[in-house]
PDB file of C-alpha atoms and ligand atoms in Angstrom:
ATOM      1  CA  MET H   1      40.554  58.491  27.686  1.00  0.00           C
ATOM      2  CA  THR H   2      38.090  60.846  25.415  1.00  0.00           C
ATOM      3  CA  ALA H   3      38.676  61.182  21.394  1.00  0.00           C
ATOM      4  CA  LEU H   4      40.368  64.424  20.557  1.00  0.00           C
ATOM      5  CA  TYR H   5      38.110  65.617  17.162  1.00  0.00           C
ATOM      6  CA  ALA H   6      39.901  69.483  17.598  1.00  0.00           C
ATOM      7  CA  THR H   7      41.639  71.085  19.264  1.00  0.00           C
ATOM      8  CA  SER H   8      42.152  74.546  21.238  1.00  0.00           C
ATOM      9  CA  ILE H   9      45.711  75.308  21.865  1.00  0.00           C
ATOM     10  CA  ALA H  10      44.639  79.309  23.448  1.00  0.00           C
ATOM     11  CA  SER H  11      48.691  79.275  24.487  1.00  0.00           C
ATOM     12  CA  LEU H  12      50.143  79.435  21.373  1.00  0.00           C
ATOM     13  CA  PRO H  13      49.435  81.223  17.370  1.00  0.00           C
ATOM     14  CA  LEU H  14      47.723  78.234  14.865  1.00  0.00           C
ATOM     15  CA  LEU H  15      49.277  77.339  12.008  1.00  0.00           C
ATOM     16  CA  ALA H  16      46.566  76.114  10.689  1.00  0.00           C
ATOM     17  CA  LYS H  17      44.327  73.311  10.359  1.00  0.00           C
ATOM     18  CA  GLY H  18      44.401  70.069   8.066  1.00  0.00           C
ATOM     19  CA  LYS H  19      42.254  67.071   7.793  1.00  0.00           C
ATOM     20  CA  VAL H  20      43.438  65.381  10.411  1.00  0.00           C
ATOM     21  CA  ARG H  21      46.760  67.744  12.445  1.00  0.00           C
ATOM     22  CA  ASP H  22      46.596  71.408  14.132  1.00  0.00           C
ATOM     23  CA  THR H  23      49.802  73.109  13.994  1.00  0.00           C
ATOM     24  CA  TYR H  24      51.051  76.107  16.343  1.00  0.00           C
ATOM     25  CA  ILE H  25      53.462  77.601  15.661  1.00  0.00           C
ATOM     26  CA  VAL H  26      55.954  76.943  18.829  1.00  0.00           C
ATOM     27  CA  ASP H  27      58.427  80.073  16.699  1.00  0.00           C
ATOM     28  CA  ASP H  28      59.830  81.213  14.454  1.00  0.00           C
ATOM     29  CA  LYS H  29      61.655  78.091  13.748  1.00  0.00           C
ATOM     30  CA  THR H  30      59.672  75.536  15.837  1.00  0.00           C
ATOM     31  CA  LEU H  31      56.393  73.797  14.784  1.00  0.00           C
ATOM     32  CA  LEU H  32      53.840  71.790  17.783  1.00  0.00           C
ATOM     33  CA  MET H  33      52.224  69.229  15.266  1.00  0.00           C
ATOM     34  CA  MET H  34      49.329  67.477  17.112  1.00  0.00           C
ATOM     35  CA  THR H  35      47.582  64.735  15.473  1.00  0.00           C
ATOM     36  CA  THR H  36      44.182  64.222  16.239  1.00  0.00           C
ATOM     37  CA  ASP H  37      40.970  61.027  16.233  1.00  0.00           C
ATOM     38  CA  ARG H  38      39.831  62.971  13.067  1.00  0.00           C
ATOM     39  CA  LEU H  39      39.309  60.276   9.889  1.00  0.00           C
ATOM     40  CA  SER H  40      39.476  61.774   6.506  1.00  0.00           C
ATOM     41  CA  ALA H  41      39.000  59.008   3.574  1.00  0.00           C
ATOM     42  CA  PHE H  42      38.162  60.373   0.134  1.00  0.00           C
ATOM     43  CA  ASP H  43      39.545  63.375   1.129  1.00  0.00           C
ATOM     44  CA  VAL H  44      36.161  64.295   3.466  1.00  0.00           C
ATOM     45  CA  VAL H  45      36.366  64.598   6.902  1.00  0.00           C
ATOM     46  CA  MET H  46      34.431  62.635   8.593  1.00  0.00           C
ATOM     47  CA  ASN H  47      32.515  63.945  11.369  1.00  0.00           C
ATOM     48  CA  GLU H  48      32.471  60.922  14.019  1.00  0.00           C
ATOM     49  CA  PRO H  49      36.252  60.892  15.927  1.00  0.00           C
ATOM     50  CA  ILE H  50      37.758  57.636  15.872  1.00  0.00           C
ATOM     51  CA  THR H  51      39.299  56.927  19.565  1.00  0.00           C
ATOM     52  CA  ASP H  52      43.221  57.306  20.285  1.00  0.00           C
ATOM     53  CA  LYS H  53      43.772  57.182  15.946  1.00  0.00           C
ATOM     54  CA  GLY H  54      45.867  60.512  16.510  1.00  0.00           C
ATOM     55  CA  ARG H  55      48.426  58.009  19.061  1.00  0.00           C
ATOM     56  CA  VAL H  56      48.896  55.708  17.655  1.00  0.00           C
ATOM     57  CA  LEU H  57      49.170  57.615  14.210  1.00  0.00           C
ATOM     58  CA  ASN H  58      51.849  59.679  16.228  1.00  0.00           C
ATOM     59  CA  GLN H  59      53.240  57.372  18.048  1.00  0.00           C
ATOM     60  CA  MET H  60      53.373  54.819  14.345  1.00  0.00           C
ATOM     61  CA  SER H  61      54.968  57.774  12.642  1.00  0.00           C
ATOM     62  CA  ASN H  62      57.983  58.003  15.374  1.00  0.00           C
ATOM     63  CA  PHE H  63      58.130  54.424  15.183  1.00  0.00           C
ATOM     64  CA  TRP H  64      58.842  54.853  11.415  1.00  0.00           C
ATOM     65  CA  PHE H  65      60.725  58.008  11.421  1.00  0.00           C
ATOM     66  CA  ASP H  66      63.459  56.443  14.175  1.00  0.00           C
ATOM     67  CA  LEU H  67      63.839  53.508  11.636  1.00  0.00           C
ATOM     68  CA  LEU H  68      63.988  55.357   8.483  1.00  0.00           C
ATOM     69  CA  LYS H  69      66.549  58.432  10.289  1.00  0.00           C
ATOM     70  CA  ASP H  70      69.532  57.612   8.144  1.00  0.00           C
ATOM     71  CA  VAL H  71      68.148  57.352   4.573  1.00  0.00           C
ATOM     72  CA  VAL H  72      67.054  61.488   5.306  1.00  0.00           C
ATOM     73  CA  PRO H  73      66.903  64.076   7.840  1.00  0.00           C
ATOM     74  CA  ASN H  74      63.019  63.848   9.149  1.00  0.00           C
ATOM     75  CA  HIS H  75      61.771  67.321  10.888  1.00  0.00           C
ATOM     76  CA  LEU H  76      61.429  65.879  14.345  1.00  0.00           C
ATOM     77  CA  THR H  77      63.264  68.048  16.889  1.00  0.00           C
ATOM     78  CA  GLY H  78      62.972  65.467  19.265  1.00  0.00           C
ATOM     79  CA  ILE H  79      61.879  69.077  22.237  1.00  0.00           C
ATOM     80  CA  ASP H  80      59.475  67.909  24.103  1.00  0.00           C
ATOM     81  CA  PRO H  81      56.444  68.585  23.057  1.00  0.00           C
ATOM     82  CA  LEU H  82      54.021  69.593  27.452  1.00  0.00           C
ATOM     83  CA  THR H  83      56.884  72.480  27.494  1.00  0.00           C
ATOM     84  CA  VAL H  84      55.419  73.810  24.818  1.00  0.00           C
ATOM     85  CA  VAL H  85      51.912  73.886  26.536  1.00  0.00           C
ATOM     86  CA  THR H  86      50.971  75.473  30.195  1.00  0.00           C
ATOM     87  CA  PRO H  87      50.190  72.769  32.538  1.00  0.00           C
ATOM     88  CA  ALA H  88      46.520  72.515  31.134  1.00  0.00           C
ATOM     89  CA  GLU H  89      46.954  71.896  28.107  1.00  0.00           C
ATOM     90  CA  ALA H  90      48.572  68.592  28.835  1.00  0.00           C
ATOM     91  CA  LEU H  91      46.229  66.702  28.441  1.00  0.00           C
ATOM     92  CA  GLN H  92      45.025  67.357  24.568  1.00  0.00           C
ATOM     93  CA  VAL H  93      49.184  67.366  23.894  1.00  0.00           C
ATOM     94  CA  LYS H  94      50.543  64.349  24.807  1.00  0.00           C
ATOM     95  CA  GLY H  95      51.006  61.332  23.500  1.00  0.00           C
ATOM     96  CA  ARG H  96      49.460  62.622  20.120  1.00  0.00           C
ATOM     97  CA  SER H  97      51.828  65.960  19.274  1.00  0.00           C
ATOM     98  CA  VAL H  98      55.747  66.358  18.062  1.00  0.00           C
ATOM     99  CA  VAL H  99      57.540  69.544  17.666  1.00  0.00           C
ATOM    100  CA  VAL H 100      58.719  70.098  14.356  1.00  0.00           C
ATOM    101  CA  LYS H 101      61.410  72.066  12.979  1.00  0.00           C
ATOM    102  CA  ARG H 102      59.617  74.961  10.344  1.00  0.00           C
ATOM    103  CA  LEU H 103      59.966  73.412   7.288  1.00  0.00           C
ATOM    104  CA  LYS H 104      58.963  74.627   3.374  1.00  0.00           C
ATOM    105  CA  PRO H 105      57.553  72.132   2.232  1.00  0.00           C
ATOM    106  CA  ILE H 106      57.350  70.999  -1.531  1.00  0.00           C
ATOM    107  CA  MET H 107      53.425  70.707  -2.445  1.00  0.00           C
ATOM    108  CA  VAL H 108      54.030  67.494  -4.090  1.00  0.00           C
ATOM    109  CA  GLU H 109      52.966  63.531  -2.321  1.00  0.00           C
ATOM    110  CA  ALA H 110      55.840  61.140  -3.228  1.00  0.00           C
ATOM    111  CA  VAL H 111      53.644  58.208  -4.052  1.00  0.00           C
ATOM    112  CA  VAL H 112      55.306  55.596  -4.254  1.00  0.00           C
ATOM    113  CA  ARG H 113      53.291  51.948  -5.648  1.00  0.00           C
ATOM    114  CA  GLY H 114      55.150  48.422  -5.306  1.00  0.00           C
ATOM    115  CA  TYR H 115      52.067  46.945  -5.973  1.00  0.00           C
ATOM    116  CA  ILE H 116      49.008  47.404  -8.416  1.00  0.00           C
ATOM    117  CA  ILE H 117      45.632  48.242  -6.674  1.00  0.00           C
ATOM    118  CA  GLY H 118      43.375  51.402  -6.232  1.00  0.00           C
ATOM    119  CA  THR H 119      43.836  54.692  -8.038  1.00  0.00           C
ATOM    120  CA  GLY H 120      46.180  52.936 -10.024  1.00  0.00           C
ATOM    121  CA  TRP H 121      45.127  49.611 -11.142  1.00  0.00           C
ATOM    122  CA  LYS H 122      41.780  51.537 -12.176  1.00  0.00           C
ATOM    123  CA  ASP H 123      44.114  53.513 -13.983  1.00  0.00           C
ATOM    124  CA  TYR H 124      45.225  50.275 -15.596  1.00  0.00           C
ATOM    125  CA  GLN H 125      43.263  48.526 -17.050  1.00  0.00           C
ATOM    126  CA  ALA H 126      42.074  51.715 -18.619  1.00  0.00           C
ATOM    127  CA  THR H 127      44.897  52.886 -20.254  1.00  0.00           C
ATOM    128  CA  GLY H 128      47.772  49.914 -19.809  1.00  0.00           C
ATOM    129  CA  SER H 129      49.214  52.797 -17.693  1.00  0.00           C
ATOM    130  CA  VAL H 130      50.229  53.690 -14.275  1.00  0.00           C
ATOM    131  CA  CYS H 131      49.392  57.815 -13.716  1.00  0.00           C
ATOM    132  CA  GLY H 132      51.717  57.403 -17.601  1.00  0.00           C
ATOM    133  CA  ILE H 133      54.186  54.988 -16.867  1.00  0.00           C
ATOM    134  CA  ALA H 134      53.472  52.598 -19.276  1.00  0.00           C
ATOM    135  CA  LEU H 135      53.571  48.404 -17.913  1.00  0.00           C
ATOM    136  CA  PRO H 136      53.689  45.552 -19.390  1.00  0.00           C
ATOM    137  CA  ALA H 137      50.276  43.930 -20.481  1.00  0.00           C
ATOM    138  CA  GLY H 138      48.086  41.402 -18.655  1.00  0.00           C
ATOM    139  CA  LEU H 139      48.906  42.449 -14.635  1.00  0.00           C
ATOM    140  CA  GLN H 140      46.608  40.209 -12.029  1.00  0.00           C
ATOM    141  CA  LEU H 141      44.980  43.158  -9.061  1.00  0.00           C
ATOM    142  CA  ALA H 142      47.105  43.638  -6.691  1.00  0.00           C
ATOM    143  CA  GLU H 143      50.347  41.909  -8.337  1.00  0.00           C
ATOM    144  CA  LYS H 144      53.360  43.009  -7.330  1.00  0.00           C
ATOM    145  CA  LEU H 145      55.029  45.418  -9.998  1.00  0.00           C
ATOM    146  CA  PRO H 146      57.953  44.658 -11.504  1.00  0.00           C
ATOM    147  CA  GLU H 147      59.821  47.756  -9.947  1.00  0.00           C
ATOM    148  CA  PRO H 148      57.720  49.872  -7.220  1.00  0.00           C
ATOM    149  CA  LEU H 149      56.841  53.806  -9.148  1.00  0.00           C
ATOM    150  CA  PHE H 150      56.702  56.605  -8.403  1.00  0.00           C
ATOM    151  CA  THR H 151      53.363  58.703  -9.279  1.00  0.00           C
ATOM    152  CA  PRO H 152      54.044  62.150  -7.931  1.00  0.00           C
ATOM    153  CA  ALA H 153      50.851  63.719  -7.019  1.00  0.00           C
ATOM    154  CA  ALA H 154      49.913  67.785  -6.654  1.00  0.00           C
ATOM    155  CA  LYS H 155      49.310  69.173  -3.375  1.00  0.00           C
ATOM    156  CA  ALA H 156      45.973  70.114  -3.560  1.00  0.00           C
ATOM    157  CA  ALA H 157      44.253  73.502  -1.537  1.00  0.00           C
ATOM    158  CA  VAL H 158      41.429  72.459   1.158  1.00  0.00           C
ATOM    159  CA  GLY H 159      38.529  70.761   0.327  1.00  0.00           C
ATOM    160  CA  GLU H 160      40.111  69.704  -3.345  1.00  0.00           C
ATOM    161  CA  HIS H 161      41.668  66.241  -4.568  1.00  0.00           C
ATOM    162  CA  ASP H 162      45.427  65.359  -4.958  1.00  0.00           C
ATOM    163  CA  GLU H 163      45.663  65.122  -8.625  1.00  0.00           C
ATOM    164  CA  ASN H 164      48.095  62.952 -10.187  1.00  0.00           C
ATOM    165  CA  ILE H 165      50.719  64.414 -12.112  1.00  0.00           C
ATOM    166  CA  THR H 166      53.356  62.660 -14.346  1.00  0.00           C
ATOM    167  CA  PHE H 167      57.475  63.685 -13.444  1.00  0.00           C
ATOM    168  CA  GLU H 168      57.824  66.281 -15.832  1.00  0.00           C
ATOM    169  CA  GLN H 169      55.631  67.858 -13.996  1.00  0.00           C
ATOM    170  CA  VAL H 170      56.804  67.767 -11.020  1.00  0.00           C
ATOM    171  CA  VAL H 171      60.685  68.764 -12.652  1.00  0.00           C
ATOM    172  CA  GLU H 172      58.695  71.642 -14.063  1.00  0.00           C
ATOM    173  CA  LEU H 173      57.345  72.353 -10.911  1.00  0.00           C
ATOM    174  CA  ILE H 174      60.182  71.844  -8.376  1.00  0.00           C
ATOM    175  CA  GLY H 175      63.173  71.860 -10.757  1.00  0.00           C
ATOM    176  CA  ALA H 176      64.994  68.712 -11.702  1.00  0.00           C
ATOM    177  CA  ASP H 177      67.548  68.849  -8.681  1.00  0.00           C
ATOM    178  CA  LEU H 178      64.777  68.294  -6.562  1.00  0.00           C
ATOM    179  CA  ALA H 179      62.525  66.830  -7.925  1.00  0.00           C
ATOM    180  CA  ASN H 180      65.154  63.549  -8.789  1.00  0.00           C
ATOM    181  CA  GLN H 181      66.311  63.904  -4.708  1.00  0.00           C
ATOM    182  CA  ILE H 182      62.647  62.899  -3.531  1.00  0.00           C
ATOM    183  CA  ARG H 183      62.368  60.656  -5.667  1.00  0.00           C
ATOM    184  CA  THR H 184      65.182  58.842  -5.347  1.00  0.00           C
ATOM    185  CA  VAL H 185      64.941  59.466  -1.628  1.00  0.00           C
ATOM    186  CA  SER H 186      60.598  58.068  -1.043  1.00  0.00           C
ATOM    187  CA  PHE H 187      62.501  54.804  -3.360  1.00  0.00           C
ATOM    188  CA  GLU H 188      64.177  54.412  -0.815  1.00  0.00           C
ATOM    189  CA  LEU H 189      62.003  55.039   2.620  1.00  0.00           C
ATOM    190  CA  TYR H 190      60.180  52.250   0.705  1.00  0.00           C
ATOM    191  CA  ARG H 191      62.831  49.646  -0.173  1.00  0.00           C
ATOM    192  CA  LYS H 192      64.014  49.898   3.687  1.00  0.00           C
ATOM    193  CA  ALA H 193      60.425  50.379   5.000  1.00  0.00           C
ATOM    194  CA  SER H 194      59.154  47.593   2.689  1.00  0.00           C
ATOM    195  CA  GLU H 195      61.963  45.547   3.445  1.00  0.00           C
ATOM    196  CA  TYR H 196      61.593  45.868   7.515  1.00  0.00           C
ATOM    197  CA  ALA H 197      57.275  45.231   7.282  1.00  0.00           C
ATOM    198  CA  LEU H 198      57.929  42.259   5.930  1.00  0.00           C
ATOM    199  CA  THR H 199      59.927  40.520   8.826  1.00  0.00           C
ATOM    200  CA  ARG H 200      56.796  41.795  10.499  1.00  0.00           C
ATOM    201  CA  GLY H 201      54.642  39.181   8.122  1.00  0.00           C
ATOM    202  CA  ILE H 202      52.947  42.883   6.274  1.00  0.00           C
ATOM    203  CA  ILE H 203      53.243  44.226   3.071  1.00  0.00           C
ATOM    204  CA  ILE H 204      53.376  47.530   1.998  1.00  0.00           C
ATOM    205  CA  ALA H 205      51.731  47.857  -0.677  1.00  0.00           C
ATOM    206  CA  ASP H 206      52.003  52.186  -1.470  1.00  0.00           C
ATOM    207  CA  THR H 207      52.508  54.386   0.540  1.00  0.00           C
ATOM    208  CA  LYS H 208      52.528  58.351   0.120  1.00  0.00           C
ATOM    209  CA  PHE H 209      55.792  61.098   1.813  1.00  0.00           C
ATOM    210  CA  GLU H 210      55.378  64.829   2.042  1.00  0.00           C
ATOM    211  CA  PHE H 211      58.759  66.967   2.007  1.00  0.00           C
ATOM    212  CA  GLY H 212      60.374  70.147   2.647  1.00  0.00           C
ATOM    213  CA  LEU H 213      63.588  72.217   2.375  1.00  0.00           C
ATOM    214  CA  ASP H 214      65.011  73.851   6.016  1.00  0.00           C
ATOM    215  CA  ASP H 215      66.611  77.545   5.719  1.00  0.00           C
ATOM    216  CA  ASP H 216      69.361  75.491   4.077  1.00  0.00           C
ATOM    217  CA  GLY H 217      67.234  74.216   1.849  1.00  0.00           C
ATOM    218  CA  VAL H 218      67.982  70.000   2.963  1.00  0.00           C
ATOM    219  CA  LEU H 219      65.408  67.848   2.007  1.00  0.00           C
ATOM    220  CA  HIS H 220      63.697  66.373   4.695  1.00  0.00           C
ATOM    221  CA  VAL H 221      60.620  64.527   4.485  1.00  0.00           C
ATOM    222  CA  MET H 222      57.744  65.702   6.874  1.00  0.00           C
ATOM    223  CA  ASP H 223      54.144  65.260   8.454  1.00  0.00           C
ATOM    224  CA  GLU H 224      53.601  61.837   8.091  1.00  0.00           C
ATOM    225  CA  VAL H 225      55.311  58.615   7.571  1.00  0.00           C
ATOM    226  CA  LEU H 226      54.508  55.297   6.750  1.00  0.00           C
ATOM    227  CA  THR H 227      50.622  55.473   8.819  1.00  0.00           C
ATOM    228  CA  ALA H 228      47.840  53.762   8.118  1.00  0.00           C
ATOM    229  CA  ASP H 229      46.564  56.708   7.004  1.00  0.00           C
ATOM    230  CA  SER H 230      49.380  57.128   4.539  1.00  0.00           C
ATOM    231  CA  SER H 231      49.762  53.468   3.629  1.00  0.00           C
ATOM    232  CA  ARG H 232      48.401  50.273   1.932  1.00  0.00           C
ATOM    233  CA  TYR H 233      48.920  47.538   4.440  1.00  0.00           C
ATOM    234  CA  TRP H 234      49.146  44.381   3.237  1.00  0.00           C
ATOM    235  CA  PRO H 235      49.081  40.654   5.373  1.00  0.00           C
ATOM    236  CA  ALA H 236      51.102  38.517   4.115  1.00  0.00           C
ATOM    237  CA  ASP H 237      50.022  34.695   4.686  1.00  0.00           C
ATOM    238  CA  GLU H 238      46.562  36.840   2.880  1.00  0.00           C
ATOM    239  CA  TYR H 239      47.631  37.612   0.042  1.00  0.00           C
ATOM    240  CA  GLN H 240      47.420  37.018  -3.138  1.00  0.00           C
ATOM    241  CA  VAL H 241      47.165  37.969  -6.744  1.00  0.00           C
ATOM    242  CA  GLY H 242      44.145  38.635  -8.375  1.00  0.00           C
ATOM    243  CA  ILE H 243      41.713  39.072  -5.070  1.00  0.00           C
ATOM    244  CA  SER H 244      42.138  42.692  -3.345  1.00  0.00           C
ATOM    245  CA  PRO H 245      43.453  41.427  -0.456  1.00  0.00           C
ATOM    246  CA  PRO H 246      42.364  42.658   3.779  1.00  0.00           C
ATOM    247  CA  SER H 247      44.209  45.619   5.034  1.00  0.00           C
ATOM    248  CA  PHE H 248      44.592  46.778   7.996  1.00  0.00           C
ATOM    249  CA  ASP H 249      44.891  49.952   7.740  1.00  0.00           C
ATOM    250  CA  LYS H 250      42.151  52.860   5.992  1.00  0.00           C
ATOM    251  CA  GLN H 251      41.310  50.721   3.832  1.00  0.00           C
ATOM    252  CA  PHE H 252      38.446  49.307   6.046  1.00  0.00           C
ATOM    253  CA  VAL H 253      36.640  52.418   5.949  1.00  0.00           C
ATOM    254  CA  ARG H 254      37.112  53.123   2.376  1.00  0.00           C
ATOM    255  CA  ASP H 255      35.351  50.570   1.595  1.00  0.00           C
ATOM    256  CA  TYR H 256      32.289  50.493   4.246  1.00  0.00           C
ATOM    257  CA  LEU H 257      31.843  54.558   2.204  1.00  0.00           C
ATOM    258  CA  GLU H 258      31.920  52.612  -1.004  1.00  0.00           C
ATOM    259  CA  THR H 259      28.489  50.854  -0.759  1.00  0.00           C
ATOM    260  CA  LEU H 260      26.562  53.788  -0.273  1.00  0.00           C
ATOM    261  CA  ALA H 261      25.455  56.163  -2.801  1.00  0.00           C
ATOM    262  CA  TRP H 262      27.228  58.333  -1.409  1.00  0.00           C
ATOM    263  CA  ASP H 263      29.245  60.761  -4.024  1.00  0.00           C
ATOM    264  CA  LYS H 264      32.399  61.848  -1.949  1.00  0.00           C
ATOM    265  CA  THR H 265      31.975  65.101  -1.486  1.00  0.00           C
ATOM    266  CA  PRO H 266      31.296  66.973   2.313  1.00  0.00           C
ATOM    267  CA  PRO H 267      28.952  66.444   4.476  1.00  0.00           C
ATOM    268  CA  ALA H 268      29.922  62.800   4.989  1.00  0.00           C
ATOM    269  CA  PRO H 269      28.312  59.921   6.065  1.00  0.00           C
ATOM    270  CA  ALA H 270      27.498  59.144   9.659  1.00  0.00           C
ATOM    271  CA  LEU H 271      29.652  55.972  10.514  1.00  0.00           C
ATOM    272  CA  PRO H 272      27.384  53.957  12.300  1.00  0.00           C
ATOM    273  CA  ALA H 273      29.032  52.835  15.970  1.00  0.00           C
ATOM    274  CA  GLN H 274      30.417  49.570  14.911  1.00  0.00           C
ATOM    275  CA  ILE H 275      31.443  51.139  12.235  1.00  0.00           C
ATOM    276  CA  ILE H 276      34.519  53.548  14.125  1.00  0.00           C
ATOM    277  CA  GLU H 277      34.571  50.919  16.413  1.00  0.00           C
ATOM    278  CA  ALA H 278      35.978  48.374  14.461  1.00  0.00           C
ATOM    279  CA  THR H 279      37.889  51.082  12.461  1.00  0.00           C
ATOM    280  CA  ALA H 280      39.016  52.103  15.686  1.00  0.00           C
ATOM    281  CA  ALA H 281      40.680  48.481  15.984  1.00  0.00           C
ATOM    282  CA  LYS H 282      42.131  48.415  12.607  1.00  0.00           C
ATOM    283  CA  TYR H 283      44.279  50.832  13.523  1.00  0.00           C
ATOM    284  CA  ARG H 284      44.932  49.665  17.064  1.00  0.00           C
ATOM    285  CA  GLU H 285      45.745  46.407  14.746  1.00  0.00           C
ATOM    286  CA  ALA H 286      47.559  47.412  12.342  1.00  0.00           C
ATOM    287  CA  LEU H 287      50.255  49.363  15.116  1.00  0.00           C
ATOM    288  CA  PHE H 288      51.215  46.624  17.221  1.00  0.00           C
ATOM    289  CA  LYS H 289      51.337  44.438  13.978  1.00  0.00           C
ATOM    290  CA  ILE H 290      53.979  46.720  12.555  1.00  0.00           C
ATOM    291  CA  THR H 291      55.361  47.946  15.668  1.00  0.00           C
ATOM    292  CA  GLY H 292      55.024  45.400  17.840  1.00  0.00           C
ATOM    293  CA  GLN H 293      54.436  48.182  20.858  1.00  0.00           C
ATOM    294  CA  THR H 294      50.677  49.097  22.220  1.00  0.00           C
ATOM    295  CA  LEU H 295      49.668  52.564  22.436  1.00  0.00           C
ATOM    296  CA  GLU H 296      52.259  54.189  25.110  1.00  0.00           C
ATOM    297  CA  ALA H 297      50.648  54.689  29.068  1.00  0.00           C
ATOM    298  CA  LEU H 298      49.613  58.011  29.102  1.00  0.00           C
TER     299      LEU H 298
HETATM  300  N1  ATP M   1      56.941  70.022   9.172  1.00  0.00           N
HETATM  301  C1  ATP M   1      56.285  71.199   8.641  1.00  0.00           C
HETATM  302  N2  ATP M   1      56.574  72.128   8.897  1.00  0.00           N
HETATM  303  C2  ATP M   1      55.396  72.307   8.214  1.00  0.00           C
HETATM  304  N3  ATP M   1      54.195  72.435   7.572  1.00  0.00           N
HETATM  305  C3  ATP M   1      54.213  71.006   7.972  1.00  0.00           C
HETATM  306  C4  ATP M   1      55.622  69.711   8.643  1.00  0.00           C
HETATM  307  N4  ATP M   1      54.052  68.971   9.178  1.00  0.00           N
HETATM  308  C5  ATP M   1      53.811  69.133   8.240  1.00  0.00           C
HETATM  309  N5  ATP M   1      52.610  69.916   7.482  1.00  0.00           N
HETATM  310  C6  ATP M   1      52.570  70.310   7.175  1.00  0.00           C
HETATM  311  O1  ATP M   1      50.759  70.395   8.174  1.00  0.00           O
HETATM  312  C7  ATP M   1      50.482  69.713   7.182  1.00  0.00           C
HETATM  313  C8  ATP M   1      49.275  68.481   8.342  1.00  0.00           C
HETATM  314  O2  ATP M   1      47.630  68.163   7.929  1.00  0.00           O
HETATM  315  P1  ATP M   1      47.451  67.684   7.399  1.00  0.00           P
HETATM  316  O3  ATP M   1      48.234  65.723   8.171  1.00  0.00           O
HETATM  317  O4  ATP M   1      46.105  66.704   8.483  1.00  0.00           O
HETATM  318  O5  ATP M   1      47.651  67.254   5.860  1.00  0.00           O
HETATM  319  P2  ATP M   1      46.423  67.290   5.100  1.00  0.00           P
HETATM  320  O6  ATP M   1      47.059  68.220   4.031  1.00  0.00           O
HETATM  321  O7  ATP M   1      45.335  68.571   5.869  1.00  0.00           O
HETATM  322  O8  ATP M   1      45.882  65.940   4.717  1.00  0.00           O
HETATM  323  P3  ATP M   1      46.458  65.141   4.483  1.00  0.00           P
HETATM  324  O9  ATP M   1      47.829  64.298   4.070  1.00  0.00           O
HETATM  325  O10 ATP M   1      45.639  63.943   3.921  1.00  0.00           O
HETATM  326  O11 ATP M   1      46.788  65.150   2.399  1.00  0.00           O
HETATM  327  C9  ATP M   1      50.287  69.389   6.338  1.00  0.00           C
HETATM  328  O12 ATP M   1      49.653  70.457   5.295  1.00  0.00           O
HETATM  329  C10 ATP M   1      51.464  69.105   5.681  1.00  0.00           C
HETATM  330  O13 ATP M   1      52.279  69.156   4.121  1.00  0.00           O
HETATM  331 MG1   MG M   2      49.172  64.919   5.971  1.00  0.00          MG
END
């Protein structure tokens, strides 16, 4: 199977091309969401596809949607994606697509952090807090936080970085009721997912959820959940406070990019073949470690 960098579904109108997903309109209420093999890092899309990444993310997300379905409704309709395209388009769609409810996106990225790492760690070192939330002194790199933190970001327009905002700003944007509901649901999704992941020997250091509302105003989790793109996964047996744990998620390629003199604005640097291959392997490893599943046959 060759990698898919960009989709072309001529039988449906295109709604949007995101960094990773291409979305087509099926009808007023439903969308076809296809996960491509594109990789974005630091919000810049790399030029090379990562073979099987789209299928891995799609399968991972579906696994988590099912495991977490009692916490909050999700956007999946259960409609077979092959029924909404022509036979000639089946090959593109298979294994990487879902038919979803068309929701009104809430323009807030719901980030939950259980451990202090990445930008959270940088913020803490500079200010003693993370996104304005004061933390105890003396925390070490990668340490488990006393309680998980909700550190929302405003969803950025294409080509721009998401911007961290305070909970009060979320309230201003979407109202107190919805803001509180999103925070509560995000904590519960994270709690349940982390508990499960630990049974597989995995720590979920942090993750990001996106939500939308249906026509009746019911909150749904949408986009992707707990994939290796939206989460930091660490092997529990190698976890040690004070050092940056090895990860089997997008961090691998971020670490490579940090070795370059690249300013993290487009154009993306070329990825060497061995980095592409190792990244593809990391994604497949993540799928197996978390779900116990290998890629579904096409
Ligand atoms: N059920 C849904 N209804 C409406 N829009 C959705 C639904 N699920 C996902 N989306 C939106 O579709 C787009 C999916 O594209 P993609 O995942 O590539 O996102 P992105 O915003 O470009 O990047 P990133 O996820 O890294 O922030 C996002 O804008 C997401 O908010
Ligand atoms: Mg997305």
